[in-house]
Amino acid sequence: MRNWILFVCIALFQSLALAGTPEDSSAARTKYLHISTNPSHADVYVNNTKPNHSKTPDYKLPGFIPVPAGESNILVSLFRPEYADTTINVTLSQKDTSFLIVALRPTYDDKLTDKQYSEIAHRSRRKIGHRLLFTSIVPFIASGIAAGVAYYNIERANSKKDDIDKAIFGNSEQYQDAYDKFSDYRDNARQAKNVMNFGLILGGVIFTTGVILSF
């Protein structure tokens, strides 16, 4: 019995030891590449030889870039207005974190500089366009709520129409009360319809503008 318990303990200890071997833990670890530039505040696009600078960069520098486990190389493209675009294929060290410092080369090509600033302006327009697309949800939601309110008041107004028909030859107070409520529901329905239409038009204008600016 004692030998059997000892055998189980040894087997359990060996399985735990194998599960925690350095090879297994290192294989699952994500490495990082820290990049800094001179001057700083450059944009970086990862694994893209011809990045579209009008799109939001993958990272802003200085900063850490995660590298999937098992990868030993990473391609980074650096962008900063008034400096030459720089693409580097970086070989990572065996450590968890590698460091790269890049001195950007100034460009004296006016056409290139104008193109770079044009891309920055395009990027800003794209950001505004995306925000407008998100903002257009608000008037559309308001329009939907107003449509529900209009439908409710229309249904109530129709029910009061029936009460009016029933009270025509009956009590004058009941007739007046039914007519007053019918008028209130009808006016509320009209106002809700106006809000619904305004929300649809405003949301459509904002959405269309956002789509145009997003490209």
mmCIF file of C-alpha atoms in Angstrom:
data_model
loop_
_atom_site.group_PDB
_atom_site.id
_atom_site.type_symbol
_atom_site.label_atom_id
_atom_site.label_comp_id
_atom_site.label_asym_id
_atom_site.label_seq_id
_atom_site.Cartn_x
_atom_site.Cartn_y
_atom_site.Cartn_z
ATOM 1 C CA MET A 1 0.000 0.000 0.000
ATOM 2 C CA ARG A 2 2.806 2.388 0.918
ATOM 3 C CA ASN A 3 4.656 1.598 -2.325
ATOM 4 C CA TRP A 4 1.505 2.331 -4.314
ATOM 5 C CA ILE A 5 1.054 5.755 -2.612
ATOM 6 C CA LEU A 6 4.742 6.560 -3.186
ATOM 7 C CA PHE A 7 4.415 5.664 -6.878
ATOM 8 C CA VAL A 8 1.383 7.970 -7.294
ATOM 9 C CA CYS A 9 3.205 10.857 -5.567
ATOM 10 C CA ILE A 10 6.278 10.461 -7.801
ATOM 11 C CA ALA A 11 4.146 10.350 -10.979
ATOM 12 C CA LEU A 12 2.220 13.477 -9.894
ATOM 13 C CA PHE A 13 5.431 15.345 -9.129
ATOM 14 C CA GLN A 14 6.917 14.452 -12.527
ATOM 15 C CA SER A 15 3.806 15.593 -14.408
ATOM 16 C CA LEU A 16 3.825 18.952 -12.587
ATOM 17 C CA ALA A 17 7.530 19.378 -13.298
ATOM 18 C CA LEU A 18 7.061 18.696 -17.007
ATOM 19 C CA ALA A 19 4.155 21.155 -17.202
ATOM 20 C CA GLY A 20 6.353 23.922 -15.847
ATOM 21 C CA THR A 21 9.458 23.410 -17.958
ATOM 22 C CA PRO A 22 11.082 26.611 -19.328
ATOM 23 C CA GLU A 23 10.596 25.420 -22.921
ATOM 24 C CA ASP A 24 6.795 25.355 -22.579
ATOM 25 C CA SER A 25 6.531 28.695 -20.804
ATOM 26 C CA SER A 26 8.827 30.487 -23.246
ATOM 27 C CA ALA A 27 6.933 29.090 -26.252
ATOM 28 C CA ALA A 28 3.721 30.752 -25.032
ATOM 29 C CA ARG A 29 5.322 34.113 -24.233
ATOM 30 C CA THR A 30 4.733 37.151 -26.388
ATOM 31 C CA LYS A 31 7.828 39.192 -27.167
ATOM 32 C CA TYR A 32 7.940 42.980 -27.442
ATOM 33 C CA LEU A 33 9.841 45.390 -29.619
ATOM 34 C CA HIS A 34 10.336 48.867 -28.180
ATOM 35 C CA ILE A 35 10.913 51.501 -30.862
ATOM 36 C CA SER A 36 11.913 55.119 -30.325
ATOM 37 C CA THR A 37 12.788 57.654 -32.999
ATOM 38 C CA ASN A 38 14.720 60.884 -33.236
ATOM 39 C CA PRO A 39 12.714 63.058 -33.538
ATOM 40 C CA SER A 40 9.964 61.299 -31.609
ATOM 41 C CA HIS A 41 6.221 60.960 -32.225
ATOM 42 C CA ALA A 42 6.504 58.975 -35.451
ATOM 43 C CA ASP A 43 3.822 56.584 -36.674
ATOM 44 C CA VAL A 44 4.523 52.909 -37.251
ATOM 45 C CA TYR A 45 2.800 50.404 -39.527
ATOM 46 C CA VAL A 46 3.561 46.723 -38.909
ATOM 47 C CA ASN A 47 4.242 44.131 -41.635
ATOM 48 C CA ASN A 48 3.220 46.463 -44.440
ATOM 49 C CA THR A 49 5.727 47.429 -47.130
ATOM 50 C CA LYS A 50 3.497 50.131 -48.650
ATOM 51 C CA PRO A 51 1.246 51.413 -45.866
ATOM 52 C CA ASN A 52 -1.554 53.882 -46.512
ATOM 53 C CA HIS A 53 -0.589 56.819 -44.318
ATOM 54 C CA SER A 54 -4.102 58.260 -44.543
ATOM 55 C CA LYS A 55 -5.218 55.364 -42.330
ATOM 56 C CA THR A 56 -4.686 55.257 -38.582
ATOM 57 C CA PRO A 57 -1.229 53.828 -37.781
ATOM 58 C CA ASP A 58 -0.855 50.599 -35.875
ATOM 59 C CA TYR A 59 1.138 52.320 -33.118
ATOM 60 C CA LYS A 60 2.427 55.738 -32.075
ATOM 61 C CA LEU A 61 6.062 56.009 -31.059
ATOM 62 C CA PRO A 62 7.816 55.702 -28.724
ATOM 63 C CA GLY A 63 6.077 52.531 -27.683
ATOM 64 C CA PHE A 64 6.062 48.765 -27.337
ATOM 65 C CA ILE A 65 4.961 46.566 -30.229
ATOM 66 C CA PRO A 66 3.837 43.022 -29.342
ATOM 67 C CA VAL A 67 5.284 40.242 -31.475
ATOM 68 C CA PRO A 68 3.482 36.872 -31.601
ATOM 69 C CA ALA A 69 5.281 33.979 -29.952
ATOM 70 C CA GLY A 70 7.542 32.087 -32.303
ATOM 71 C CA GLU A 71 8.204 35.077 -34.594
ATOM 72 C CA SER A 72 11.848 36.153 -34.864
ATOM 73 C CA ASN A 73 11.389 39.013 -37.368
ATOM 74 C CA ILE A 74 9.033 41.929 -37.753
ATOM 75 C CA LEU A 75 8.715 44.511 -40.538
ATOM 76 C CA VAL A 76 8.085 48.086 -39.376
ATOM 77 C CA SER A 77 7.409 51.138 -41.559
ATOM 78 C CA LEU A 78 7.994 54.512 -39.899
ATOM 79 C CA PHE A 79 6.240 57.692 -40.970
ATOM 80 C CA ARG A 80 6.661 61.290 -39.885
ATOM 81 C CA PRO A 81 6.009 64.418 -41.960
ATOM 82 C CA GLU A 82 9.149 66.198 -43.243
ATOM 83 C CA TYR A 83 11.205 63.012 -42.851
ATOM 84 C CA ALA A 84 11.889 60.186 -45.279
ATOM 85 C CA ASP A 85 9.695 57.117 -44.945
ATOM 86 C CA THR A 86 11.689 54.297 -43.374
ATOM 87 C CA THR A 87 11.031 50.561 -43.555
ATOM 88 C CA ILE A 88 13.121 48.167 -41.451
ATOM 89 C CA ASN A 89 13.071 44.396 -41.131
ATOM 90 C CA VAL A 90 13.967 43.895 -37.462
ATOM 91 C CA THR A 91 15.461 40.668 -36.171
ATOM 92 C CA LEU A 92 14.468 40.209 -32.552
ATOM 93 C CA SER A 93 16.847 39.206 -29.817
ATOM 94 C CA GLN A 94 16.366 36.087 -27.711
ATOM 95 C CA LYS A 95 15.182 38.204 -24.794
ATOM 96 C CA ASP A 96 11.558 39.046 -24.102
ATOM 97 C CA THR A 97 12.040 42.682 -25.141
ATOM 98 C CA SER A 98 14.127 44.078 -27.981
ATOM 99 C CA PHE A 99 14.982 47.758 -28.386
ATOM 100 C CA LEU A 100 15.339 49.790 -31.570
ATOM 101 C CA ILE A 101 16.327 53.454 -31.875
ATOM 102 C CA VAL A 102 15.983 55.045 -35.316
ATOM 103 C CA ALA A 103 17.349 58.423 -36.402
ATOM 104 C CA LEU A 104 14.944 59.618 -39.076
ATOM 105 C CA ARG A 105 16.445 61.262 -42.142
ATOM 106 C CA PRO A 106 15.071 64.706 -43.040
ATOM 107 C CA THR A 107 13.679 65.100 -46.517
ATOM 108 C CA TYR A 108 14.085 68.266 -48.551
ATOM 109 C CA ASP A 109 11.685 67.131 -51.260
ATOM 110 C CA ASP A 110 8.848 69.656 -51.182
ATOM 111 C CA LYS A 111 6.569 67.417 -53.228
ATOM 112 C CA LEU A 112 7.048 64.546 -50.786
ATOM 113 C CA THR A 113 6.445 66.837 -47.817
ATOM 114 C CA ASP A 114 3.241 68.192 -49.373
ATOM 115 C CA LYS A 115 2.110 64.622 -50.028
ATOM 116 C CA GLN A 116 2.812 63.659 -46.420
ATOM 117 C CA TYR A 117 0.797 66.557 -45.018
ATOM 118 C CA SER A 118 -1.977 65.773 -47.476
ATOM 119 C CA GLU A 119 -2.087 62.225 -46.106
ATOM 120 C CA ILE A 120 -2.253 63.593 -42.554
ATOM 121 C CA ALA A 121 -5.157 65.870 -43.534
ATOM 122 C CA HIS A 122 -6.891 62.922 -45.210
ATOM 123 C CA ARG A 123 -6.417 60.893 -42.022
ATOM 124 C CA SER A 124 -8.049 63.672 -39.981
ATOM 125 C CA ARG A 125 -10.992 63.760 -42.377
ATOM 126 C CA ARG A 126 -11.368 60.001 -42.103
ATOM 127 C CA LYS A 127 -11.457 60.266 -38.299
ATOM 128 C CA ILE A 128 -14.135 62.946 -38.502
ATOM 129 C CA GLY A 129 -16.072 60.778 -40.958
ATOM 130 C CA HIS A 130 -15.964 57.773 -38.621
ATOM 131 C CA ARG A 131 -17.156 59.930 -35.730
ATOM 132 C CA LEU A 132 -20.012 61.269 -37.832
ATOM 133 C CA LEU A 133 -21.054 57.737 -38.779
ATOM 134 C CA PHE A 134 -21.207 56.878 -35.091
ATOM 135 C CA THR A 135 -22.996 60.154 -34.246
ATOM 136 C CA SER A 136 -25.679 59.512 -36.877
ATOM 137 C CA ILE A 137 -26.991 56.695 -34.669
ATOM 138 C CA VAL A 138 -28.395 59.266 -32.207
ATOM 139 C CA PRO A 139 -30.916 60.993 -34.532
ATOM 140 C CA PHE A 140 -31.891 57.621 -36.015
ATOM 141 C CA ILE A 141 -32.656 56.288 -32.528
ATOM 142 C CA ALA A 142 -34.598 59.466 -31.698
ATOM 143 C CA SER A 143 -36.532 59.046 -34.932
ATOM 144 C CA GLY A 144 -37.383 55.452 -34.028
ATOM 145 C CA ILE A 145 -38.595 56.477 -30.577
ATOM 146 C CA ALA A 146 -40.692 59.278 -32.109
ATOM 147 C CA ALA A 147 -42.195 56.780 -34.553
ATOM 148 C CA GLY A 148 -43.269 54.608 -31.610
ATOM 149 C CA VAL A 149 -44.787 57.617 -29.837
ATOM 150 C CA ALA A 150 -46.624 58.643 -33.029
ATOM 151 C CA TYR A 151 -48.018 55.139 -33.472
ATOM 152 C CA TYR A 152 -49.216 55.049 -29.861
ATOM 153 C CA ASN A 153 -50.991 58.409 -30.142
ATOM 154 C CA ILE A 154 -52.552 57.474 -33.483
ATOM 155 C CA GLU A 155 -53.976 54.315 -31.942
ATOM 156 C CA ARG A 156 -55.319 56.266 -28.966
ATOM 157 C CA ALA A 157 -56.804 58.918 -31.251
ATOM 158 C CA ASN A 158 -58.565 56.206 -33.258
ATOM 159 C CA SER A 159 -60.025 54.750 -30.072
ATOM 160 C CA LYS A 160 -61.322 58.189 -29.076
ATOM 161 C CA LYS A 161 -62.935 58.485 -32.525
ATOM 162 C CA ASP A 162 -65.078 55.510 -31.600
ATOM 163 C CA ASP A 163 -65.944 57.137 -28.272
ATOM 164 C CA ILE A 164 -66.962 60.322 -30.129
ATOM 165 C CA ASP A 165 -69.239 58.351 -32.432
ATOM 166 C CA LYS A 166 -70.859 56.676 -29.464
ATOM 167 C CA ALA A 167 -71.302 59.949 -27.546
ATOM 168 C CA ILE A 168 -72.818 62.012 -30.425
ATOM 169 C CA PHE A 169 -76.342 61.238 -29.315
ATOM 170 C CA GLY A 170 -75.475 60.829 -25.673
ATOM 171 C CA ASN A 171 -74.140 62.978 -22.852
ATOM 172 C CA SER A 172 -72.598 66.219 -24.140
ATOM 173 C CA GLU A 173 -69.904 66.121 -21.431
ATOM 174 C CA GLN A 174 -68.789 62.657 -22.545
ATOM 175 C CA TYR A 175 -68.704 63.858 -26.134
ATOM 176 C CA GLN A 176 -66.602 66.920 -25.251
ATOM 177 C CA ASP A 177 -64.233 64.876 -23.093
ATOM 178 C CA ALA A 178 -63.748 62.326 -25.882
ATOM 179 C CA TYR A 179 -63.238 65.056 -28.459
ATOM 180 C CA ASP A 180 -60.677 66.913 -26.281
ATOM 181 C CA LYS A 181 -58.669 63.718 -25.749
ATOM 182 C CA PHE A 182 -58.899 62.918 -29.461
ATOM 183 C CA SER A 183 -57.485 66.370 -30.288
ATOM 184 C CA ASP A 184 -54.641 65.919 -27.777
ATOM 185 C CA TYR A 185 -53.668 62.515 -29.163
ATOM 186 C CA ARG A 186 -53.890 63.801 -32.732
ATOM 187 C CA ASP A 187 -51.657 66.809 -31.948
ATOM 188 C CA ASN A 188 -49.164 64.590 -30.120
ATOM 189 C CA ALA A 189 -49.066 62.235 -33.096
ATOM 190 C CA ARG A 190 -48.360 65.122 -35.469
ATOM 191 C CA GLN A 191 -45.552 66.445 -33.277
ATOM 192 C CA ALA A 192 -44.036 62.961 -32.972
ATOM 193 C CA LYS A 193 -44.205 62.566 -36.757
ATOM 194 C CA ASN A 194 -42.374 65.878 -37.195
ATOM 195 C CA VAL A 195 -39.654 64.726 -34.779
ATOM 196 C CA MET A 196 -39.457 61.383 -36.600
ATOM 197 C CA ASN A 197 -39.037 63.050 -39.996
ATOM 198 C CA PHE A 198 -36.491 65.533 -38.649
ATOM 199 C CA GLY A 199 -34.481 62.701 -37.072
ATOM 200 C CA LEU A 200 -34.482 60.734 -40.333
ATOM 201 C CA ILE A 201 -33.346 63.759 -42.352
ATOM 202 C CA LEU A 202 -30.684 64.827 -39.835
ATOM 203 C CA GLY A 203 -29.399 61.263 -39.407
ATOM 204 C CA GLY A 204 -29.292 60.803 -43.170
ATOM 205 C CA VAL A 205 -27.315 64.012 -43.685
ATOM 206 C CA ILE A 206 -24.820 63.146 -40.921
ATOM 207 C CA PHE A 207 -24.474 59.563 -42.159
ATOM 208 C CA THR A 208 -23.946 60.623 -45.779
ATOM 209 C CA THR A 209 -21.345 63.215 -44.763
ATOM 210 C CA GLY A 210 -19.574 60.608 -42.652
ATOM 211 C CA VAL A 211 -19.478 58.142 -45.541
ATOM 212 C CA ILE A 212 -18.028 60.785 -47.881
ATOM 213 C CA LEU A 213 -15.320 61.815 -45.399
ATOM 214 C CA SER A 214 -14.448 58.199 -44.528
ATOM 215 C CA PHE A 215 -13.008 57.495 -47.999
#
